[in-house]
Coordinates of C-alpha atoms in Angstrom, one line a residue:
Chain A
M5 CA -4.7 -42.0 -2.9
A6 CA -6.2 -40.4 0.3
P7 CA -4.5 -36.7 0.7
E8 CA -1.7 -36.6 2.9
V9 CA -2.5 -34.8 6.1
Y10 CA 0.3 -33.5 8.5
N11 CA -0.6 -31.4 11.9
L12 CA 2.1 -28.6 12.1
A13 CA 0.7 -26.7 14.8
Q14 CA -1.6 -25.8 17.3
T15 CA -1.4 -22.4 16.0
P16 CA -3.2 -21.5 12.7
I17 CA -0.6 -21.7 9.8
A18 CA -0.7 -18.0 7.9
A19 CA 1.5 -18.7 5.3
H20 CA 3.6 -21.8 3.6
A21 CA 6.0 -22.6 0.9
F22 CA 8.2 -25.6 -0.4
N23 CA 11.8 -25.6 -1.1
P24 CA 12.4 -27.1 -4.6
D25 CA 12.5 -30.2 -4.3
R26 CA 9.8 -30.6 -1.5
T27 CA 12.1 -31.6 1.3
Q28 CA 11.9 -28.6 3.4
L29 CA 9.1 -26.7 3.9
A30 CA 8.9 -22.7 5.2
A31 CA 6.0 -21.7 7.2
S32 CA 4.5 -18.9 9.5
L33 CA 2.8 -19.9 12.4
N34 CA 0.4 -17.1 13.2
N35 CA 3.6 -14.8 14.6
N36 CA 6.7 -13.0 13.6
D37 CA 9.5 -16.5 12.9
V38 CA 9.5 -18.4 9.8
Q39 CA 9.6 -21.9 11.2
I40 CA 11.7 -24.1 8.6
F41 CA 10.1 -27.8 8.5
E42 CA 12.3 -30.6 6.8
R43 CA 10.6 -33.9 6.0
A44 CA 11.7 -37.1 7.8
G45 CA 9.7 -40.3 6.5
S46 CA 5.7 -39.1 7.4
E47 CA 6.5 -36.6 9.6
W48 CA 7.5 -32.9 9.8
I49 CA 10.5 -31.9 11.9
P50 CA 11.2 -28.3 12.5
T51 CA 15.0 -27.4 11.8
E52 CA 15.3 -23.9 12.2
T53 CA 13.7 -20.8 13.0
L54 CA 14.6 -17.4 11.2
S55 CA 13.9 -14.5 13.6
E56 CA 13.9 -11.0 11.7
H57 CA 10.5 -9.8 11.8
D58 CA 9.3 -8.1 14.1
K59 CA 5.3 -8.7 13.7
L60 CA 3.4 -11.3 12.0
I61 CA 4.2 -12.5 8.8
T62 CA 1.7 -12.4 6.1
S63 CA 3.4 -14.3 3.4
I64 CA 6.3 -16.4 2.3
D65 CA 7.4 -17.5 -1.1
W66 CA 10.8 -19.6 -1.8
A67 CA 12.3 -19.4 -5.0
P68 CA 12.9 -23.0 -7.0
T69 CA 15.9 -21.9 -9.0
T70 CA 17.8 -19.6 -7.1
N71 CA 16.5 -21.2 -3.8
R72 CA 15.9 -18.1 -2.0
I73 CA 13.6 -17.4 0.5
V74 CA 11.3 -14.0 0.8
T75 CA 9.0 -13.0 3.9
A76 CA 7.0 -9.8 4.3
S77 CA 5.6 -9.4 7.3
Q78 CA 2.7 -6.7 9.2
D79 CA 6.1 -5.1 10.3
R80 CA 6.2 -3.1 7.1
N81 CA 9.3 -4.9 5.5
A82 CA 10.5 -7.9 3.5
Y83 CA 13.1 -9.6 3.5
V84 CA 15.3 -11.8 0.9
W85 CA 16.8 -14.9 2.8
Q86 CA 19.5 -16.8 0.8
E87 CA 22.2 -19.7 2.8
T88 CA 25.5 -18.6 2.8
P89 CA 28.3 -20.2 4.6
D90 CA 28.7 -19.3 8.4
P91 CA 32.3 -17.5 8.0
E92 CA 33.5 -19.6 11.0
T93 CA 32.4 -22.9 11.0
G94 CA 31.2 -23.1 7.4
K95 CA 27.9 -24.7 8.5
L96 CA 25.1 -23.3 5.7
I97 CA 23.3 -20.9 7.4
W98 CA 20.0 -18.5 6.5
K99 CA 21.5 -14.9 6.0
P100 CA 18.8 -12.2 5.9
T101 CA 19.0 -8.8 3.6
L102 CA 16.3 -6.3 5.0
V103 CA 14.4 -4.8 1.7
V104 CA 13.4 -1.4 1.7
L105 CA 9.9 -1.0 1.1
R106 CA 8.9 2.6 1.8
I107 CA 5.1 1.5 2.7
N108 CA 3.0 3.0 5.9
R109 CA 1.1 -0.3 6.6
A110 CA 1.4 -3.8 6.5
A111 CA 2.7 -5.8 3.8
T112 CA 0.5 -8.4 3.0
Y113 CA 1.7 -11.0 0.4
V114 CA 4.8 -11.4 -1.1
R115 CA 5.5 -13.9 -4.6
W116 CA 9.1 -14.0 -6.7
S117 CA 8.6 -13.5 -10.2
P118 CA 8.9 -16.3 -12.8
K119 CA 12.3 -15.6 -13.3
E120 CA 13.4 -14.8 -10.0
D121 CA 14.9 -11.6 -10.6
K122 CA 12.0 -9.2 -8.9
F123 CA 9.1 -10.0 -6.4
A124 CA 6.2 -8.1 -5.6
V125 CA 5.3 -7.3 -2.3
A126 CA 1.5 -6.1 -1.7
S127 CA 0.5 -3.8 1.1
G128 CA -1.7 -2.4 3.0
A129 CA -0.7 0.9 2.1
R130 CA -2.4 1.1 -1.8
A131 CA 0.8 0.0 -3.2
I132 CA 2.9 -2.8 -4.6
C133 CA 6.1 -3.1 -4.3
V134 CA 7.9 -4.5 -7.4
C135 CA 11.2 -5.2 -5.6
S136 CA 14.5 -5.9 -8.6
F137 CA 17.9 -6.1 -7.6
D138 CA 20.2 -3.0 -8.0
S139 CA 23.8 -5.0 -8.4
E140 CA 25.7 -1.6 -8.3
S141 CA 24.6 -1.0 -4.5
N142 CA 24.3 -4.1 -3.8
W143 CA 20.7 -4.3 -2.1
W144 CA 16.9 -4.7 -3.3
V145 CA 14.8 -1.3 -5.1
S146 CA 11.6 -1.2 -4.8
K147 CA 9.6 0.6 -7.4
Q148 CA 6.0 0.9 -6.3
L149 CA 2.7 0.4 -8.3
K150 CA -0.1 3.2 -7.0
K151 CA -2.8 4.0 -9.3
P152 CA -5.8 3.4 -9.2
I153 CA -5.6 1.1 -6.1
R154 CA -8.0 2.5 -3.7
S155 CA -7.4 0.3 -0.9
T156 CA -5.2 -3.3 0.6
V157 CA -4.4 -4.7 -1.9
L158 CA -4.9 -8.8 -0.2
S159 CA -3.0 -10.8 -3.2
V160 CA -0.8 -10.8 -6.5
D161 CA 0.2 -13.0 -8.8
W162 CA 3.0 -13.1 -11.7
H163 CA 2.4 -13.7 -15.5
P164 CA 4.6 -16.2 -17.0
N165 CA 6.3 -13.7 -19.1
N166 CA 7.5 -12.1 -15.7
V167 CA 6.1 -8.3 -16.4
L168 CA 2.6 -8.9 -15.6
L169 CA 1.4 -8.6 -12.7
A170 CA -2.0 -9.3 -11.6
A171 CA -3.2 -8.2 -8.0
G172 CA -6.8 -8.9 -6.1
S173 CA -7.6 -5.4 -3.7
A174 CA -10.2 -5.1 -0.7
D175 CA -11.9 -2.1 -3.1
M176 CA -13.5 -5.3 -4.7
K177 CA -11.7 -4.9 -7.9
A178 CA -9.0 -7.5 -9.6
R179 CA -6.7 -5.9 -11.7
V180 CA -3.8 -6.8 -14.4
F181 CA -0.7 -4.3 -14.1
S182 CA 2.6 -3.7 -16.3
A183 CA 5.7 -4.4 -13.4
Y184 CA 8.1 -3.7 -16.0
I185 CA 11.7 -2.8 -14.4
K186 CA 14.0 -1.6 -17.4
E187 CA 17.2 -2.1 -16.0
V188 CA 16.0 -6.3 -15.7
D189 CA 13.2 -6.9 -18.0
E190 CA 13.4 -7.6 -22.1
R191 CA 10.9 -6.0 -24.0
P192 CA 7.5 -8.8 -24.0
A193 CA 5.8 -9.8 -26.5
P194 CA 2.6 -8.7 -27.1
S195 CA 0.0 -10.8 -25.5
V196 CA -3.8 -10.5 -25.1
W197 CA -3.3 -7.8 -22.3
G198 CA -1.5 -5.5 -24.2
S199 CA 1.3 -4.9 -26.4
K200 CA 3.2 -1.2 -25.1
L201 CA 3.6 -2.0 -21.4
P202 CA 5.3 0.5 -19.4
F203 CA 5.6 0.6 -15.8
N204 CA 2.2 0.9 -14.0
T205 CA 0.3 0.3 -17.4
L206 CA -3.6 -0.8 -16.3
C207 CA -3.9 -3.7 -18.4
G208 CA -7.2 -4.6 -17.3
E209 CA -10.0 -4.2 -14.0
Y210 CA -12.5 -6.4 -13.2
S211 CA -14.9 -7.1 -10.2
S212 CA -17.6 -9.8 -9.1
P213 CA -21.2 -8.6 -10.3
A214 CA -22.4 -9.1 -6.4
G215 CA -18.8 -7.2 -5.1
G216 CA -16.9 -8.3 -2.1
W217 CA -12.9 -8.1 -1.3
V218 CA -11.3 -10.1 -4.3
H219 CA -9.3 -12.5 -2.0
S220 CA -6.9 -14.1 -4.5
V221 CA -6.1 -13.5 -8.2
G222 CA -4.1 -16.3 -10.5
F223 CA -2.9 -16.1 -14.4
S224 CA -3.2 -19.5 -16.0
P225 CA -0.3 -21.0 -17.2
S226 CA -0.4 -19.9 -20.3
G227 CA -0.7 -16.6 -18.9
D228 CA -4.0 -15.7 -21.5
V229 CA -6.7 -16.1 -18.6
L230 CA -7.1 -14.7 -15.4
A231 CA -9.0 -15.9 -12.2
F232 CA -9.9 -14.2 -8.9
A233 CA -12.0 -15.1 -5.8
S234 CA -13.6 -12.5 -4.4
H235 CA -16.1 -12.3 -1.0
D236 CA -19.2 -12.9 -2.9
S237 CA -18.8 -16.8 -2.9
S238 CA -18.1 -16.7 -6.5
I239 CA -15.2 -17.2 -8.7
N240 CA -14.5 -15.2 -12.3
I241 CA -12.7 -16.4 -14.8
V242 CA -12.0 -13.7 -17.2
Y243 CA -10.6 -14.0 -21.0
P244 CA -9.4 -10.4 -22.0
G245 CA -10.0 -10.6 -25.5
G246 CA -14.2 -9.7 -25.5
P247 CA -13.3 -8.9 -22.2
V248 CA -16.1 -12.5 -21.7
I249 CA -15.9 -12.7 -17.7
H250 CA -17.6 -16.0 -15.9
N251 CA -18.9 -15.6 -12.7
V252 CA -19.4 -19.1 -11.2
R253 CA -21.5 -19.0 -7.9
I254 CA -21.3 -21.1 -5.1
P255 CA -23.6 -22.4 -2.6
S256 CA -21.4 -22.6 0.2
L257 CA -18.7 -20.0 2.0
P258 CA -16.7 -18.1 0.5
L259 CA -13.3 -18.8 -1.2
V260 CA -10.4 -17.1 -0.3
T261 CA -7.3 -18.8 -2.3
L262 CA -7.1 -20.6 -5.9
T263 CA -5.0 -22.1 -8.1
W264 CA -5.0 -23.2 -11.5
T265 CA -4.0 -27.0 -12.0
S266 CA -4.1 -26.9 -15.8
E267 CA -5.6 -24.6 -18.5
S268 CA -9.0 -25.7 -18.1
S269 CA -9.2 -26.5 -14.0
I270 CA -8.9 -24.6 -10.9
V271 CA -8.7 -25.6 -7.7
A272 CA -10.0 -22.9 -5.0
A273 CA -10.8 -23.3 -1.1
G274 CA -11.6 -21.3 1.6
H275 CA -14.4 -20.9 4.8
D276 CA -15.7 -23.9 3.7
C277 CA -12.8 -26.3 4.6
Q278 CA -12.8 -28.0 1.4
P279 CA -10.7 -27.3 -2.1
F280 CA -13.5 -27.2 -4.6
V281 CA -12.3 -27.9 -8.3
F282 CA -13.7 -25.9 -10.8
S283 CA -13.2 -26.8 -14.7
G284 CA -14.1 -25.2 -18.0
S285 CA -13.4 -23.2 -21.2
E286 CA -14.0 -20.0 -23.2
G287 CA -17.5 -21.4 -23.5
G288 CA -18.5 -21.5 -19.7
W289 CA -17.2 -22.8 -16.2
Q290 CA -18.7 -25.0 -13.3
V291 CA -17.6 -26.8 -9.7
V292 CA -17.2 -30.3 -10.9
G293 CA -16.6 -31.5 -7.1
S294 CA -14.3 -31.2 -4.1
L295 CA -10.8 -32.8 -3.2
D296 CA -12.1 -33.9 -0.3
D297 CA -14.5 -36.8 0.6
T298 CA -16.8 -35.5 3.1
S299 CA -19.0 -38.2 2.3
G300 CA -18.4 -40.3 6.1
P301 CA -16.3 -38.9 9.2
K302 CA -12.5 -39.5 8.8
S303 CA -11.2 -41.7 10.7
D304 CA -8.1 -40.5 13.6
G305 CA -5.9 -43.5 12.6
G306 CA -4.4 -42.7 9.3
R307 CA -3.1 -39.7 10.5
S308 CA 0.4 -38.7 11.0
T309 CA 0.4 -36.0 13.1
G310 CA 4.1 -34.5 13.5
P311 CA 5.7 -34.8 16.9
V312 CA 3.1 -35.4 19.0
G313 CA 1.8 -38.1 17.2
R314 CA 2.5 -41.3 19.9
L315 CA 1.0 -39.1 22.3
K316 CA -2.2 -38.6 20.5
A317 CA -4.4 -41.0 22.5
G318 CA -6.3 -40.8 25.9
A319 CA -5.8 -38.2 28.1
F320 CA -3.0 -35.9 25.7
A321 CA -5.9 -35.9 23.0
T322 CA -8.6 -35.1 25.6
F323 CA -6.7 -31.4 26.8
R324 CA -5.6 -31.0 23.7
D325 CA -8.9 -31.2 22.1
A326 CA -9.8 -29.1 25.2
D327 CA -7.4 -26.5 24.1
S328 CA -8.0 -26.1 20.2
R329 CA -11.4 -26.7 20.1
G330 CA -12.9 -26.3 23.2
H331 CA -14.4 -29.9 23.3
S332 CA -14.4 -31.0 27.0
G333 CA -14.1 -34.7 25.6
L334 CA -14.9 -35.5 29.3
V335 CA -18.8 -36.3 28.3
S336 CA -18.0 -39.2 25.8
P337 CA -15.5 -40.4 23.3
S338 CA -17.8 -39.1 20.6
S339 CA -15.9 -36.2 19.5
A340 CA -17.2 -36.3 16.2
D341 CA -20.1 -33.8 17.6
T342 CA -17.7 -31.1 17.2
K343 CA -15.6 -32.6 14.1
L344 CA -16.3 -31.5 10.9
L345 CA -16.6 -34.0 8.1
T346 CA -13.9 -32.2 5.8
V347 CA -10.2 -33.1 6.5
H348 CA -9.6 -29.1 7.3
Q349 CA -10.8 -28.0 10.1
N350 CA -11.0 -24.7 9.6
T351 CA -10.6 -22.1 7.1
I352 CA -8.1 -23.1 4.7
T353 CA -6.2 -19.8 3.8
S354 CA -3.3 -21.3 1.5
I355 CA -3.6 -23.5 -1.7
R356 CA -0.3 -23.7 -3.5
Q357 CA 1.3 -26.0 -6.4
Y358 CA 3.0 -29.2 -5.0
E359 CA 3.8 -30.8 -7.6
G360 CA 3.7 -30.9 -11.4
N361 CA 5.3 -29.2 -14.8
G362 CA 3.7 -25.5 -14.3
V363 CA 1.1 -26.6 -16.8
Q364 CA -0.4 -29.5 -15.7
V365 CA -0.4 -29.7 -11.7
A366 CA -0.9 -33.0 -10.4
K367 CA -0.7 -32.2 -6.5
V368 CA -1.4 -29.3 -4.4
S369 CA -0.9 -28.4 -0.9
T370 CA -3.2 -26.5 1.5
T371 CA -3.0 -24.8 4.8
G372 CA -5.0 -22.8 6.9
V373 CA -6.4 -22.0 10.7
D374 CA -6.4 -25.4 12.0
G375 CA -2.6 -25.4 11.5
T376 CA -2.7 -28.7 9.0
L377 CA -0.7 -29.1 6.1
V378 CA -2.8 -31.3 3.5
I379 CA -1.0 -32.5 0.3
W380 CA -4.0 -33.5 -2.3
D381 CA -3.9 -35.2 -5.4
A382 CA -5.3 -32.7 -8.1
N383 CA -6.7 -35.2 -10.1
E384 CA -8.5 -37.2 -7.6
I385 CA -11.9 -35.5 -7.4
A386 CA -14.6 -37.1 -4.9
A387 CA -17.4 -38.2 -6.6
G388 CA -19.9 -38.5 -4.2
N389 CA -19.8 -34.9 -4.2
V390 CA -20.0 -34.0 -7.5
N391 CA -24.1 -34.6 -7.5
T392 CA -24.5 -32.5 -4.2
V393 CA -22.1 -29.7 -5.2
A394 CA -22.8 -29.2 -9.2
G395 CA -26.4 -29.9 -7.6
R396 CA -26.7 -27.2 -5.9
M397 CA -24.4 -24.5 -7.7
G398 CA -25.5 -21.7 -9.9
S399 CA -23.0 -20.0 -12.9
L400 CA -23.9 -17.4 -15.1
S401 CA -21.7 -15.0 -18.0
L402 CA -21.5 -12.0 -18.2
R403 CA -20.5 -11.0 -21.7
Chain B
M14 CA -31.7 2.7 5.9
D15 CA -28.3 3.4 8.2
I16 CA -26.3 -0.3 8.2
N17 CA -22.8 1.2 9.5
F18 CA -21.9 0.0 13.0
R19 CA -19.4 2.7 13.4
K20 CA -21.3 5.6 14.1
I21 CA -17.9 7.9 14.1
D22 CA -16.2 9.1 11.2
I23 CA -12.9 8.3 11.5
D24 CA -12.2 9.5 7.5
A25 CA -13.5 13.1 8.1
Y26 CA -10.1 14.6 7.4
D27 CA -8.4 12.1 5.0
E28 CA -8.4 13.5 1.5
D29 CA -8.2 10.6 0.0
V30 CA -10.7 8.4 1.4
L31 CA -12.6 5.4 -0.5
Q32 CA -15.9 6.3 -1.0
E33 CA -18.9 4.1 -0.8
S34 CA -20.0 4.9 -4.7
E35 CA -16.6 3.8 -5.9
L36 CA -17.1 0.2 -4.6
Y37 CA -19.9 -0.7 -7.1
E38 CA -20.9 0.5 -10.7
S39 CA -23.9 3.1 -9.9
D40 CA -27.1 2.9 -11.3
P41 CA -27.1 3.8 -15.1
R42 CA -31.3 5.1 -14.5
N43 CA -32.2 8.6 -13.1
P44 CA -34.0 8.0 -9.3
S45 CA -37.6 9.0 -11.4
Q46 CA -37.5 6.6 -14.2
V47 CA -36.8 4.0 -11.5
L48 CA -39.6 4.9 -9.2
N49 CA -41.9 5.0 -12.3
E50 CA -40.2 1.5 -13.1
A51 CA -41.0 0.3 -9.7
K52 CA -44.9 1.8 -10.0
Q53 CA -45.4 0.2 -13.5
K54 CA -43.8 -3.1 -11.8
Q55 CA -46.6 -3.1 -9.0
T56 CA -49.3 -3.2 -11.5
A57 CA -48.0 -5.8 -13.6
V58 CA -47.2 -8.2 -10.2
R59 CA -51.0 -7.2 -9.3
S60 CA -52.5 -8.5 -12.6
S61 CA -49.7 -11.7 -12.6
L62 CA -51.0 -12.4 -9.1
A63 CA -54.5 -12.3 -10.7
R64 CA -53.9 -14.9 -12.9
N65 CA -52.2 -17.0 -9.7
D66 CA -48.7 -16.6 -12.0
I67 CA -46.4 -16.7 -8.2
V68 CA -43.3 -17.4 -10.8
G69 CA -44.1 -14.3 -12.7
A70 CA -44.6 -12.0 -10.7
L71 CA -41.7 -12.5 -8.8
K72 CA -39.7 -12.7 -11.9
T73 CA -40.5 -9.1 -12.4
V74 CA -40.2 -7.4 -9.5
L75 CA -36.9 -8.8 -8.6
Q76 CA -35.5 -7.9 -12.1
D77 CA -33.4 -4.5 -12.1
A78 CA -34.4 -3.6 -8.5
P79 CA -33.6 -0.4 -7.2
Y80 CA -30.1 0.5 -5.7
G81 CA -28.3 3.2 -5.1
P82 CA -28.9 7.0 -3.4
H83 CA -32.0 9.1 -3.7
T84 CA -34.2 6.2 -4.7
D85 CA -35.6 5.4 -1.2
E86 CA -39.2 5.4 -2.3
A87 CA -38.7 3.2 -5.2
K88 CA -37.0 0.8 -2.9
N89 CA -40.1 1.2 -0.7
V90 CA -42.4 0.9 -3.5
T91 CA -40.8 -2.6 -4.5
L92 CA -40.4 -3.7 -0.9
Q93 CA -44.3 -3.6 -0.7
T94 CA -44.7 -5.1 -4.1
L95 CA -42.7 -8.1 -3.0
L96 CA -44.5 -8.5 0.2
T97 CA -48.0 -8.7 -1.3
I98 CA -46.2 -11.7 -3.6
L99 CA -44.7 -13.4 -0.7
N100 CA -47.7 -12.8 1.9
S101 CA -50.0 -14.4 -0.8
T102 CA -48.1 -17.6 -1.6
K103 CA -49.0 -21.0 -0.1
S104 CA -46.3 -21.9 2.0
T105 CA -46.4 -25.0 -0.1
E106 CA -45.7 -23.4 -3.1
I107 CA -42.4 -21.7 -1.8
P108 CA -39.8 -24.5 -2.4
G109 CA -41.3 -24.9 -6.4
T110 CA -41.8 -21.3 -7.2
I111 CA -37.5 -20.8 -5.8
K112 CA -36.3 -23.2 -8.0
Q113 CA -37.5 -21.6 -10.7
L114 CA -35.9 -18.3 -10.2
S115 CA -32.3 -17.8 -11.5
P116 CA -29.6 -17.1 -8.8
D117 CA -29.5 -13.6 -9.8
E118 CA -32.9 -13.8 -8.7
Q119 CA -32.4 -15.7 -6.1
D120 CA -30.1 -13.4 -4.8
T121 CA -32.2 -10.3 -5.1
L122 CA -34.7 -11.9 -3.0
M123 CA -32.6 -12.5 -0.1
K124 CA -31.7 -9.1 0.0
Y125 CA -35.4 -8.3 0.4
L126 CA -35.6 -10.5 3.2
Y127 CA -32.9 -9.1 4.7
K128 CA -34.8 -5.9 4.2
G129 CA -38.1 -7.0 5.6
M130 CA -36.4 -8.4 8.8
A131 CA -34.7 -5.5 9.2
M132 CA -37.5 -3.1 9.2
P133 CA -40.0 -4.9 12.1
G134 CA -43.7 -3.3 11.7
W135 CA -43.6 -1.5 8.8
G136 CA -46.4 -2.2 6.3
D137 CA -47.5 -5.4 6.2
I138 CA -44.4 -7.1 6.9
S139 CA -45.0 -10.6 8.8
G140 CA -41.5 -11.9 10.5
S141 CA -43.0 -15.8 10.1
V142 CA -43.4 -14.9 6.5
L143 CA -40.1 -14.1 5.7
L144 CA -38.2 -16.2 8.5
G145 CA -40.4 -19.3 6.3
W146 CA -38.8 -18.1 2.8
H147 CA -35.5 -17.7 4.0
E148 CA -35.6 -21.1 5.3
K149 CA -36.8 -22.6 1.6
L150 CA -34.2 -19.8 0.1
T151 CA -31.4 -21.0 1.8
E152 CA -31.9 -24.7 1.2
I153 CA -31.7 -24.5 -2.1
A154 CA -29.5 -21.4 -2.9
G155 CA -26.8 -22.2 0.4
T156 CA -25.3 -19.8 2.5
G157 CA -23.5 -18.7 -0.2
C158 CA -26.9 -16.8 -1.2
I159 CA -26.7 -15.0 2.1
V160 CA -23.1 -13.4 2.2
R161 CA -24.1 -12.1 -1.2
T162 CA -26.3 -10.7 0.4
M163 CA -23.9 -9.2 3.1
T164 CA -21.4 -8.3 0.6
D165 CA -22.8 -6.5 -2.6
R166 CA -23.3 -2.9 -1.9
R167 CA -25.8 -2.3 -4.6
I168 CA -28.3 -2.4 -1.2
V169 CA -32.1 -2.9 -2.0

């Protein structure tokens, strides 16, 4: 099945998150508003706009069980949005609650914990805010993880046990912390990451051989393995027991986002505009291919393009291309010159699980700088690409 | 070598500034040891080249390349040694030679190519030789190899 492609905007998409049943989508279209879209057949129709932030929204997460949205922004604030009936009309509206993070730099990334009773906000203030709800005073309390972070935290990911938190940072390190909050959490069972876990325990600190900002981190479905993508065009997979670290280099541009699709496979994407599939086990990891079949140019016919779909032909397309790609279009109808062979026409900045049971993921969604949302079948690896990618890739393991 | 684009130290009054040395693991060897090793490698490379063993010579010089502060002399000796190899390889042999290097060695080779290109006129640097190697190395190791050269703080 071909990937579903939706052109949401002519601007970069900074972040995206789906609601629990995947009928709605919250996205930050490179500005200070959250745009909610609703699925209507093969289109996404913009419905509500959540306006409260003053600056660019960097990250959005939608809690699947409690149906709450949390947003983080460069204005150093986070908001928790809850659907509540309007007292006058009775209509459901999204009501914001400000979370006082107490940071003096931008918030860069936010994720709900698996039990949805906490969330973690990464920031440029060399800190991660772990927020939990204090029902007595009816607000979100933030507690900061600081040591030994030396620079901006770019991403976080929760361990399934609701206590451990992985963080990737611009000081070239991926770390695993304990984010244990006495009031909220039960004592976690001992895991491969440690047994005594008071708040801010550092359970592991890893870096890629050639360094580079750690753009993305992710725990495997079991939580026993950590993967991170760094700016040296490689991903690292950490088995903490040894520790055994597998470093898989790719011959193309750096990856900036990754997600596990099973205990033995990872999908990662970035500046090369296509999602690469990695697979392996404790014995070793390698690139197996790409979800994007880049063997031939994409036809424009099968694309659904959102509200402007029916206007895509002729003069509209000419001016849109001139605007979005600096392509004059007056020269010839062959716009293939400036078109990449990938579905995404620019860097993919976010990849998320779309369909699956948490252990096996069937579909993933990606958004990027080209304003496009793509939903991929995570198990459909383009065969034509395997040889070219695997043939050029280099792998090594460190012990 | 000064490769920083910013000339003003904006962190002069920041007590908690992130130091360059915190960004990579420092070389466990001390500078004089590194220099000795570099000189030994120079001799080993000469004998390899005399036997026309280019791959062996490259592998020798690219192993444990000097990096970090206080190793400028060792770095120069290594660059000089490497240039001897590059200059004495026939252009038709380059792709075959590169394919026999490990990914680590390919990354280190790319670092030296860029170092060489940043120092025009130094020693017997020939721009066309370096560009020839660069072209073939990029074909084989991909743009990822260039990205790793730019990212890696273990500057050779």
